[in-house]
mmCIF file of C-alpha atoms in Angstrom:
data_model
loop_
_atom_site.group_PDB
_atom_site.id
_atom_site.type_symbol
_atom_site.label_atom_id
_atom_site.label_comp_id
_atom_site.label_asym_id
_atom_site.label_seq_id
_atom_site.Cartn_x
_atom_site.Cartn_y
_atom_site.Cartn_z
ATOM 1 C CA UNK A 1 -37.823 -64.641 -13.250
ATOM 2 C CA UNK A 2 -35.533 -61.929 -14.541
ATOM 3 C CA UNK A 3 -35.908 -59.694 -11.435
ATOM 4 C CA UNK A 4 -32.483 -59.439 -9.693
ATOM 5 C CA UNK A 5 -32.536 -60.694 -6.079
ATOM 6 C CA UNK A 6 -30.306 -59.168 -3.380
ATOM 7 C CA UNK A 7 -29.018 -62.243 -1.571
ATOM 8 C CA UNK A 8 -26.255 -60.431 0.347
ATOM 9 C CA UNK A 9 -28.714 -58.940 2.871
ATOM 10 C CA UNK A 10 -30.448 -62.310 3.262
ATOM 11 C CA UNK A 11 -27.145 -64.033 4.075
ATOM 12 C CA UNK A 12 -26.191 -61.274 6.532
ATOM 13 C CA UNK A 13 -29.604 -61.553 8.201
ATOM 14 C CA UNK A 14 -29.072 -65.245 8.965
ATOM 15 C CA UNK A 15 -25.792 -64.447 10.761
ATOM 16 C CA UNK A 16 -27.390 -62.100 13.315
ATOM 17 C CA UNK A 17 -27.523 -63.417 16.878
ATOM 18 C CA UNK A 18 -30.564 -63.424 19.102
ATOM 19 C CA UNK A 19 -34.235 -63.283 18.247
ATOM 20 C CA UNK A 20 -35.159 -60.812 15.522
ATOM 21 C CA UNK A 21 -38.167 -58.475 15.762
ATOM 22 C CA UNK A 22 -41.250 -59.532 13.860
ATOM 23 C CA UNK A 23 -41.761 -56.061 12.378
ATOM 24 C CA UNK A 24 -39.931 -52.789 12.040
ATOM 25 C CA UNK A 25 -36.348 -52.092 11.018
ATOM 26 C CA UNK A 26 -33.563 -54.622 11.541
ATOM 27 C CA UNK A 27 -30.038 -53.146 11.657
ATOM 28 C CA UNK A 28 -27.076 -54.866 10.034
ATOM 29 C CA UNK A 29 -24.194 -52.803 11.460
ATOM 30 C CA UNK A 30 -20.795 -53.157 9.784
ATOM 31 C CA UNK A 31 -17.930 -51.344 11.475
ATOM 32 C CA UNK A 32 -16.368 -48.546 9.413
ATOM 33 C CA UNK A 33 -12.594 -48.485 9.151
ATOM 34 C CA UNK A 34 -12.122 -45.406 6.920
ATOM 35 C CA UNK A 35 -14.093 -42.557 5.364
ATOM 36 C CA UNK A 36 -16.761 -42.198 8.040
ATOM 37 C CA UNK A 37 -18.347 -39.383 10.069
ATOM 38 C CA UNK A 38 -19.788 -39.695 13.587
ATOM 39 C CA UNK A 39 -23.373 -38.379 13.725
ATOM 40 C CA UNK A 40 -25.164 -38.060 17.059
ATOM 41 C CA UNK A 41 -28.745 -39.118 17.681
ATOM 42 C CA UNK A 42 -29.595 -35.606 18.836
ATOM 43 C CA UNK A 43 -29.198 -34.586 15.176
ATOM 44 C CA UNK A 44 -30.372 -37.770 13.429
ATOM 45 C CA UNK A 45 -33.547 -37.941 15.597
ATOM 46 C CA UNK A 46 -34.124 -34.218 16.141
ATOM 47 C CA UNK A 47 -37.900 -33.712 16.452
ATOM 48 C CA UNK A 48 -37.861 -30.140 15.137
ATOM 49 C CA UNK A 49 -35.739 -30.638 11.998
ATOM 50 C CA UNK A 50 -37.033 -31.879 8.676
ATOM 51 C CA UNK A 51 -35.436 -34.820 6.919
ATOM 52 C CA UNK A 52 -33.938 -32.462 4.347
ATOM 53 C CA UNK A 53 -32.308 -30.329 7.054
ATOM 54 C CA UNK A 54 -30.890 -33.420 8.797
ATOM 55 C CA UNK A 55 -29.522 -34.682 5.488
ATOM 56 C CA UNK A 56 -27.762 -31.407 4.701
ATOM 57 C CA UNK A 57 -26.407 -31.245 8.262
ATOM 58 C CA UNK A 58 -24.806 -34.655 7.787
ATOM 59 C CA UNK A 59 -23.474 -33.572 4.389
ATOM 60 C CA UNK A 60 -21.915 -30.397 5.821
ATOM 61 C CA UNK A 61 -20.478 -32.283 8.798
ATOM 62 C CA UNK A 62 -18.711 -34.744 6.476
ATOM 63 C CA UNK A 63 -17.008 -32.014 4.393
ATOM 64 C CA UNK A 64 -13.418 -30.915 5.158
ATOM 65 C CA UNK A 65 -12.504 -27.560 6.648
ATOM 66 C CA UNK A 66 -12.724 -24.600 4.287
ATOM 67 C CA UNK A 67 -15.257 -26.178 1.911
ATOM 68 C CA UNK A 68 -17.791 -23.752 0.442
ATOM 69 C CA UNK A 69 -21.252 -24.541 1.842
ATOM 70 C CA UNK A 70 -23.240 -21.640 0.426
ATOM 71 C CA UNK A 71 -26.599 -22.084 -1.255
ATOM 72 C CA UNK A 72 -25.206 -21.917 -4.785
ATOM 73 C CA UNK A 73 -22.260 -24.207 -3.972
ATOM 74 C CA UNK A 74 -24.573 -26.846 -2.466
ATOM 75 C CA UNK A 75 -27.032 -26.514 -5.369
ATOM 76 C CA UNK A 76 -24.199 -27.170 -7.834
ATOM 77 C CA UNK A 77 -23.065 -30.234 -5.872
ATOM 78 C CA UNK A 78 -26.443 -31.856 -4.991
ATOM 79 C CA UNK A 79 -29.695 -32.376 -6.946
ATOM 80 C CA UNK A 80 -31.874 -30.268 -4.602
ATOM 81 C CA UNK A 81 -32.881 -26.780 -5.723
ATOM 82 C CA UNK A 82 -31.767 -23.495 -4.177
ATOM 83 C CA UNK A 83 -35.115 -22.858 -2.440
ATOM 84 C CA UNK A 84 -35.086 -26.216 -0.677
ATOM 85 C CA UNK A 85 -31.425 -25.773 0.341
ATOM 86 C CA UNK A 86 -32.086 -22.265 1.694
ATOM 87 C CA UNK A 87 -35.035 -23.539 3.777
ATOM 88 C CA UNK A 88 -32.897 -26.373 5.212
ATOM 89 C CA UNK A 89 -30.061 -23.981 6.156
ATOM 90 C CA UNK A 90 -32.555 -21.666 7.884
ATOM 91 C CA UNK A 91 -33.809 -24.612 9.950
ATOM 92 C CA UNK A 92 -30.249 -25.454 11.016
ATOM 93 C CA UNK A 93 -29.662 -21.806 11.965
ATOM 94 C CA UNK A 94 -32.857 -21.717 14.028
ATOM 95 C CA UNK A 95 -31.822 -24.760 16.098
ATOM 96 C CA UNK A 96 -28.214 -23.572 16.560
ATOM 97 C CA UNK A 97 -26.413 -26.055 14.325
ATOM 98 C CA UNK A 98 -25.363 -23.427 11.784
ATOM 99 C CA UNK A 99 -24.225 -19.824 11.969
ATOM 100 C CA UNK A 100 -23.496 -17.607 8.981
ATOM 101 C CA UNK A 101 -21.788 -14.244 9.272
ATOM 102 C CA UNK A 102 -20.335 -11.828 6.720
ATOM 103 C CA UNK A 103 -16.727 -10.848 7.396
ATOM 104 C CA UNK A 104 -14.325 -8.537 5.614
ATOM 105 C CA UNK A 105 -10.951 -9.881 4.480
ATOM 106 C CA UNK A 106 -7.736 -7.819 4.714
ATOM 107 C CA UNK A 107 -8.005 -7.065 0.981
ATOM 108 C CA UNK A 108 -11.434 -5.493 1.512
ATOM 109 C CA UNK A 109 -13.490 -8.317 0.047
ATOM 110 C CA UNK A 110 -16.602 -9.364 1.981
ATOM 111 C CA UNK A 111 -17.155 -13.123 2.320
ATOM 112 C CA UNK A 112 -19.604 -15.328 4.212
ATOM 113 C CA UNK A 113 -18.117 -17.488 6.963
ATOM 114 C CA UNK A 114 -20.142 -20.543 8.017
ATOM 115 C CA UNK A 115 -19.690 -22.180 11.428
ATOM 116 C CA UNK A 116 -21.234 -25.621 12.013
ATOM 117 C CA UNK A 117 -21.563 -27.308 15.434
ATOM 118 C CA UNK A 118 -22.542 -30.974 15.603
ATOM 119 C CA UNK A 119 -23.919 -30.644 19.174
ATOM 120 C CA UNK A 120 -25.093 -27.102 19.973
ATOM 121 C CA UNK A 121 -26.681 -28.111 23.282
ATOM 122 C CA UNK A 122 -23.226 -28.979 24.651
ATOM 123 C CA UNK A 123 -22.157 -25.343 24.266
ATOM 124 C CA UNK A 124 -24.752 -24.313 26.881
ATOM 125 C CA UNK A 125 -23.444 -26.680 29.568
ATOM 126 C CA UNK A 126 -20.945 -25.353 32.174
ATOM 127 C CA UNK A 127 -17.389 -26.093 31.236
ATOM 128 C CA UNK A 128 -15.275 -28.195 33.653
ATOM 129 C CA UNK A 129 -12.360 -26.419 35.354
ATOM 130 C CA UNK A 130 -9.074 -27.064 33.707
ATOM 131 C CA UNK A 131 -6.724 -29.422 35.614
ATOM 132 C CA UNK A 132 -3.655 -27.717 37.161
ATOM 133 C CA UNK A 133 -0.553 -28.255 35.122
ATOM 134 C CA UNK A 134 1.597 -31.079 36.429
ATOM 135 C CA UNK A 135 5.327 -30.606 36.772
ATOM 136 C CA UNK A 136 7.553 -32.815 34.656
ATOM 137 C CA UNK A 137 9.634 -35.459 36.454
ATOM 138 C CA UNK A 138 12.793 -33.343 36.224
ATOM 139 C CA UNK A 139 11.158 -30.366 37.977
ATOM 140 C CA UNK A 140 9.823 -32.248 41.021
ATOM 141 C CA UNK A 141 11.790 -31.688 44.327
ATOM 142 C CA UNK A 142 13.878 -34.632 45.465
ATOM 143 C CA UNK A 143 13.140 -36.024 48.944
ATOM 144 C CA UNK A 144 15.642 -37.861 51.130
ATOM 145 C CA UNK A 145 14.709 -41.004 53.038
ATOM 146 C CA UNK A 146 14.851 -39.100 56.314
ATOM 147 C CA UNK A 147 12.365 -36.477 55.227
ATOM 148 C CA UNK A 148 10.167 -39.058 53.532
ATOM 149 C CA UNK A 149 9.847 -41.108 56.741
ATOM 150 C CA UNK A 150 9.123 -38.085 58.936
ATOM 151 C CA UNK A 151 5.716 -38.532 60.643
ATOM 152 C CA UNK A 152 3.023 -35.949 60.234
ATOM 153 C CA UNK A 153 1.581 -36.208 63.743
ATOM 154 C CA UNK A 154 3.390 -34.639 66.735
ATOM 155 C CA UNK A 155 5.109 -37.117 69.139
ATOM 156 C CA UNK A 156 3.798 -37.436 72.699
ATOM 157 C CA UNK A 157 5.594 -35.206 75.210
ATOM 158 C CA UNK A 158 7.788 -37.087 77.721
ATOM 159 C CA UNK A 159 7.905 -35.906 81.346
ATOM 160 C CA UNK A 160 11.671 -35.832 81.507
ATOM 161 C CA UNK A 161 13.747 -34.879 78.536
ATOM 162 C CA UNK A 162 16.267 -37.523 77.517
ATOM 163 C CA UNK A 163 19.909 -36.588 77.811
ATOM 164 C CA UNK A 164 21.236 -35.021 74.714
ATOM 165 C CA UNK A 165 23.531 -37.150 72.695
ATOM 166 C CA UNK A 166 26.223 -36.037 70.407
ATOM 167 C CA UNK A 167 24.631 -35.737 67.032
ATOM 168 C CA UNK A 168 26.234 -38.005 64.550
ATOM 169 C CA UNK A 169 26.132 -36.948 60.925
ATOM 170 C CA UNK A 170 23.757 -39.100 58.983
ATOM 171 C CA UNK A 171 25.110 -40.620 55.774
ATOM 172 C CA UNK A 172 23.983 -38.655 52.786
ATOM 173 C CA UNK A 173 22.379 -40.828 50.138
ATOM 174 C CA UNK A 174 23.826 -41.005 46.704
ATOM 175 C CA UNK A 175 22.014 -38.757 44.257
ATOM 176 C CA UNK A 176 19.588 -40.746 42.166
ATOM 177 C CA UNK A 177 19.797 -39.989 38.501
ATOM 178 C CA UNK A 178 16.383 -39.030 37.173
ATOM 179 C CA UNK A 179 15.565 -40.621 33.827
ATOM 180 C CA UNK A 180 15.038 -38.295 30.903
ATOM 181 C CA UNK A 181 11.416 -37.863 29.871
ATOM 182 C CA UNK A 182 10.463 -39.958 26.858
ATOM 183 C CA UNK A 183 10.634 -38.073 23.612
ATOM 184 C CA UNK A 184 7.216 -38.173 21.937
ATOM 185 C CA UNK A 185 7.233 -39.742 18.530
ATOM 186 C CA UNK A 186 6.444 -37.426 15.664
ATOM 187 C CA UNK A 187 3.032 -38.031 14.191
ATOM 188 C CA UNK A 188 3.083 -39.340 10.644
ATOM 189 C CA UNK A 189 2.403 -36.613 8.116
ATOM 190 C CA UNK A 190 -1.197 -36.568 7.021
ATOM 191 C CA UNK A 191 -2.075 -36.232 3.405
ATOM 192 C CA UNK A 192 -3.377 -32.792 2.598
ATOM 193 C CA UNK A 193 -7.032 -32.617 1.630
ATOM 194 C CA UNK A 194 -7.602 -32.130 -2.089
ATOM 195 C CA UNK A 195 -8.323 -28.514 -2.953
ATOM 196 C CA UNK A 196 -11.964 -27.656 -3.362
ATOM 197 C CA UNK A 197 -12.850 -26.816 -6.942
ATOM 198 C CA UNK A 198 -15.455 -24.093 -7.137
ATOM 199 C CA UNK A 199 -18.230 -25.191 -9.462
ATOM 200 C CA UNK A 200 -20.064 -21.894 -9.529
ATOM 201 C CA UNK A 201 -18.636 -18.357 -9.575
ATOM 202 C CA UNK A 202 -18.924 -16.318 -6.358
ATOM 203 C CA UNK A 203 -21.763 -13.783 -6.101
ATOM 204 C CA UNK A 204 -19.301 -10.906 -6.397
ATOM 205 C CA UNK A 205 -17.813 -12.176 -9.677
ATOM 206 C CA UNK A 206 -18.473 -9.936 -12.682
ATOM 207 C CA UNK A 207 -21.350 -11.133 -14.812
ATOM 208 C CA UNK A 208 -20.575 -12.004 -18.447
ATOM 209 C CA UNK A 209 -22.164 -9.630 -20.950
ATOM 210 C CA UNK A 210 -25.437 -10.787 -22.423
ATOM 211 C CA UNK A 211 -25.482 -11.637 -26.134
ATOM 212 C CA UNK A 212 -27.021 -8.915 -28.292
ATOM 213 C CA UNK A 213 -30.412 -9.239 -29.939
ATOM 214 C CA UNK A 214 -30.070 -10.893 -33.381
ATOM 215 C CA UNK A 215 -30.552 -8.684 -36.417
ATOM 216 C CA UNK A 216 -31.338 -9.544 -40.045
ATOM 217 C CA UNK A 217 -28.956 -8.840 -42.885
ATOM 218 C CA UNK A 218 -31.454 -6.336 -44.259
ATOM 219 C CA UNK A 219 -34.559 -5.101 -42.436
ATOM 220 C CA UNK A 220 -36.989 -4.701 -45.328
ATOM 221 C CA UNK A 221 -40.402 -2.997 -44.901
ATOM 222 C CA UNK A 222 -42.125 -6.351 -45.364
ATOM 223 C CA UNK A 223 -40.128 -7.995 -42.569
ATOM 224 C CA UNK A 224 -40.709 -5.000 -40.289
ATOM 225 C CA UNK A 225 -44.468 -5.123 -40.911
ATOM 226 C CA UNK A 226 -44.816 -8.849 -40.189
ATOM 227 C CA UNK A 227 -42.574 -8.626 -37.090
ATOM 228 C CA UNK A 228 -44.550 -5.704 -35.639
ATOM 229 C CA UNK A 229 -47.860 -7.489 -36.207
ATOM 230 C CA UNK A 230 -46.579 -10.715 -34.622
ATOM 231 C CA UNK A 231 -45.291 -8.975 -31.472
ATOM 232 C CA UNK A 232 -48.428 -6.865 -31.086
ATOM 233 C CA UNK A 233 -50.638 -9.952 -31.456
ATOM 234 C CA UNK A 234 -48.930 -11.921 -28.657
ATOM 235 C CA UNK A 235 -51.360 -10.568 -26.030
ATOM 236 C CA UNK A 236 -54.285 -12.206 -27.853
ATOM 237 C CA UNK A 237 -52.711 -15.640 -27.346
ATOM 238 C CA UNK A 238 -51.167 -14.995 -23.884
ATOM 239 C CA UNK A 239 -52.337 -11.878 -21.967
ATOM 240 C CA UNK A 240 -49.171 -11.855 -19.869
ATOM 241 C CA UNK A 241 -47.133 -11.021 -23.011
ATOM 242 C CA UNK A 242 -48.536 -7.504 -23.357
ATOM 243 C CA UNK A 243 -45.698 -5.365 -24.735
ATOM 244 C CA UNK A 244 -45.490 -1.611 -24.959
ATOM 245 C CA UNK A 245 -45.060 0.154 -28.282
ATOM 246 C CA UNK A 246 -41.456 1.033 -27.503
ATOM 247 C CA UNK A 247 -40.633 -2.574 -26.603
ATOM 248 C CA UNK A 248 -42.264 -3.830 -29.808
ATOM 249 C CA UNK A 249 -40.112 -1.424 -31.806
ATOM 250 C CA UNK A 250 -36.935 -2.671 -30.085
ATOM 251 C CA UNK A 251 -37.795 -6.374 -30.582
ATOM 252 C CA UNK A 252 -38.696 -6.102 -34.286
ATOM 253 C CA UNK A 253 -35.103 -6.821 -35.524
ATOM 254 C CA UNK A 254 -35.009 -10.063 -33.491
ATOM 255 C CA UNK A 255 -38.261 -11.378 -35.018
ATOM 256 C CA UNK A 256 -37.099 -10.253 -38.467
ATOM 257 C CA UNK A 257 -33.936 -12.349 -38.032
ATOM 258 C CA UNK A 258 -36.128 -15.409 -37.384
ATOM 259 C CA UNK A 259 -38.302 -14.658 -40.424
ATOM 260 C CA UNK A 260 -35.199 -14.203 -42.582
ATOM 261 C CA UNK A 261 -34.193 -17.753 -41.641
ATOM 262 C CA UNK A 262 -37.536 -19.089 -42.975
ATOM 263 C CA UNK A 263 -39.150 -19.516 -39.530
ATOM 264 C CA UNK A 264 -42.959 -19.570 -39.734
ATOM 265 C CA UNK A 265 -44.824 -16.898 -37.680
ATOM 266 C CA UNK A 266 -46.769 -19.631 -35.832
ATOM 267 C CA UNK A 267 -43.476 -21.291 -34.906
ATOM 268 C CA UNK A 268 -42.106 -18.012 -33.528
ATOM 269 C CA UNK A 269 -45.296 -17.378 -31.525
ATOM 270 C CA UNK A 270 -45.233 -20.909 -30.090
ATOM 271 C CA UNK A 271 -41.566 -20.606 -29.106
ATOM 272 C CA UNK A 272 -42.089 -17.279 -27.315
ATOM 273 C CA UNK A 273 -45.203 -18.208 -25.314
ATOM 274 C CA UNK A 274 -44.898 -21.950 -24.530
ATOM 275 C CA UNK A 275 -43.682 -23.171 -21.099
ATOM 276 C CA UNK A 276 -43.459 -19.643 -19.716
ATOM 277 C CA UNK A 277 -43.212 -19.132 -15.930
ATOM 278 C CA UNK A 278 -46.234 -17.990 -13.943
ATOM 279 C CA UNK A 279 -46.371 -15.051 -13.805
ATOM 280 C CA UNK A 280 -44.123 -13.388 -16.362
ATOM 281 C CA UNK A 281 -42.963 -10.292 -14.475
ATOM 282 C CA UNK A 282 -40.854 -8.840 -17.290
ATOM 283 C CA UNK A 283 -42.293 -9.890 -20.677
ATOM 284 C CA UNK A 284 -39.876 -7.695 -22.645
ATOM 285 C CA UNK A 285 -36.790 -9.322 -21.090
ATOM 286 C CA UNK A 286 -38.331 -12.787 -21.449
ATOM 287 C CA UNK A 287 -39.133 -12.356 -25.155
ATOM 288 C CA UNK A 288 -35.719 -10.813 -25.835
ATOM 289 C CA UNK A 289 -33.975 -13.722 -24.091
ATOM 290 C CA UNK A 290 -35.844 -16.360 -26.103
ATOM 291 C CA UNK A 291 -35.326 -14.534 -29.387
ATOM 292 C CA UNK A 292 -31.577 -14.438 -28.691
ATOM 293 C CA UNK A 293 -30.953 -17.882 -27.178
ATOM 294 C CA UNK A 294 -33.330 -19.980 -29.312
ATOM 295 C CA UNK A 295 -32.414 -18.453 -32.685
ATOM 296 C CA UNK A 296 -32.483 -21.294 -35.270
ATOM 297 C CA UNK A 297 -29.610 -21.723 -37.723
ATOM 298 C CA UNK A 298 -30.102 -20.648 -41.338
ATOM 299 C CA UNK A 299 -31.504 -23.275 -43.657
ATOM 300 C CA UNK A 300 -28.902 -25.041 -45.805
ATOM 301 C CA UNK A 301 -28.788 -24.338 -49.532
ATOM 302 C CA UNK A 302 -29.304 -26.804 -52.356
ATOM 303 C CA UNK A 303 -25.569 -27.274 -52.855
ATOM 304 C CA UNK A 304 -25.137 -28.072 -49.122
ATOM 305 C CA UNK A 305 -27.549 -31.022 -49.360
ATOM 306 C CA UNK A 306 -25.987 -32.465 -52.542
ATOM 307 C CA UNK A 307 -23.959 -35.578 -51.699
ATOM 308 C CA UNK A 308 -20.331 -35.494 -52.774
ATOM 309 C CA UNK A 309 -19.501 -37.383 -56.021
ATOM 310 C CA UNK A 310 -18.392 -40.929 -55.502
ATOM 311 C CA UNK A 311 -14.715 -41.522 -56.002
ATOM 312 C CA UNK A 312 -13.939 -44.032 -58.759
ATOM 313 C CA UNK A 313 -10.936 -46.270 -58.820
ATOM 314 C CA UNK A 314 -8.586 -45.499 -61.731
ATOM 315 C CA UNK A 315 -8.789 -48.094 -64.579
ATOM 316 C CA UNK A 316 -5.491 -49.643 -65.709
ATOM 317 C CA UNK A 317 -5.269 -49.300 -69.520
ATOM 318 C CA UNK A 318 -4.560 -52.094 -71.978
ATOM 319 C CA UNK A 319 -1.040 -52.401 -73.402
ATOM 320 C CA UNK A 320 0.330 -54.510 -76.346
ATOM 321 C CA UNK A 321 3.204 -56.814 -75.465
ATOM 322 C CA UNK A 322 6.396 -55.977 -77.380
ATOM 323 C CA UNK A 323 7.303 -59.674 -77.656
ATOM 324 C CA UNK A 324 4.151 -61.721 -78.369
ATOM 325 C CA UNK A 325 1.862 -58.785 -79.190
ATOM 326 C CA UNK A 326 -0.803 -59.943 -76.741
ATOM 327 C CA UNK A 327 -2.966 -57.444 -74.862
ATOM 328 C CA UNK A 328 -2.402 -57.047 -71.104
ATOM 329 C CA UNK A 329 -3.175 -54.411 -68.486
ATOM 330 C CA UNK A 330 -0.287 -52.303 -67.298
ATOM 331 C CA UNK A 331 0.247 -48.618 -66.540
ATOM 332 C CA UNK A 332 3.142 -48.412 -69.063
ATOM 333 C CA UNK A 333 4.028 -50.319 -72.295
ATOM 334 C CA UNK A 334 6.384 -53.331 -72.101
ATOM 335 C CA UNK A 335 6.298 -57.126 -72.024
ATOM 336 C CA UNK A 336 3.539 -59.294 -70.603
ATOM 337 C CA UNK A 337 4.099 -61.652 -67.685
ATOM 338 C CA UNK A 338 4.801 -64.750 -69.814
ATOM 339 C CA UNK A 339 7.445 -62.964 -71.839
ATOM 340 C CA UNK A 340 9.077 -61.655 -68.687
ATOM 341 C CA UNK A 341 9.162 -65.170 -67.207
ATOM 342 C CA UNK A 342 10.782 -66.640 -70.384
ATOM 343 C CA UNK A 343 13.492 -64.006 -70.319
ATOM 344 C CA UNK A 344 14.127 -64.754 -66.634
ATOM 345 C CA UNK A 345 14.398 -68.533 -67.241
ATOM 346 C CA UNK A 346 16.818 -68.005 -70.172
ATOM 347 C CA UNK A 347 19.053 -65.802 -68.071
ATOM 348 C CA UNK A 348 19.039 -68.334 -65.249
ATOM 349 C CA UNK A 349 19.920 -71.245 -67.586
ATOM 350 C CA UNK A 350 22.790 -69.319 -69.165
#
């Protein structure tokens, strides 16, 4: 009863004309008026492209010019991972929809330029010859009525030539003023596309320095002994965490910092070996990273857990009235309220 029902599609389905198919998809097409991209069936129904590749092709086709469409930029924008995005881009390159090339800018920086074509098969067709440029109306030669009515075929030859007549000058027609060509209206200015905000740094950006390995305030012999034993014993719990003697010596301060903050050795071992990738190619770097990033905060002291003292409202002391000698509460000595009212009434009556 509480399941929401989508009645909008049901109402739109009743407004369709003609018999509807008994099975399969039924299209309810609503004409787009803004924010739309034309996608051809040669891409949407391409038999050699996966659904992921078709989806990213439509995504790239809908983006404005100059938008970054690299693997890291797409991974930061969409939920798919970098491996899936790279495989989809390779499919589009194989079928000619995408082309990536590295170019050098005038400042010497090397960037990747991506060219996308929505219909690569059309590039292989022969191009139609360009139409010859037409002359504007003002550049066309003017023809007189006499020359316009001149026949193209030769007249039949007469046996006897007619006597020549005195040629009379034909009246010259008045020059016809040619209208000026219409001035094209200026197109309305289009709003500039919003600048693309880079979500991830470029590959050539300098990497931030890694945080150093934590160290204890004082590396005592007891802390050094327990830390060395814990790191050397990791291979008994996870064989892929086999560390060399030099690496154990370098990681001892990091484990000692955990022990100094009252972390139990079993807790440290569980943190270093749980949910590790398969396989662990560099166990030293992996253990160093977890010791640095997952360092717990120091435990609070007894005074940190003590609640603050409750604030008490100040108590107004008792005072003795100077007139009737009754007790009343007031911050300073004086008269009580009744005495003050009697004095006020006497002054008003006088």
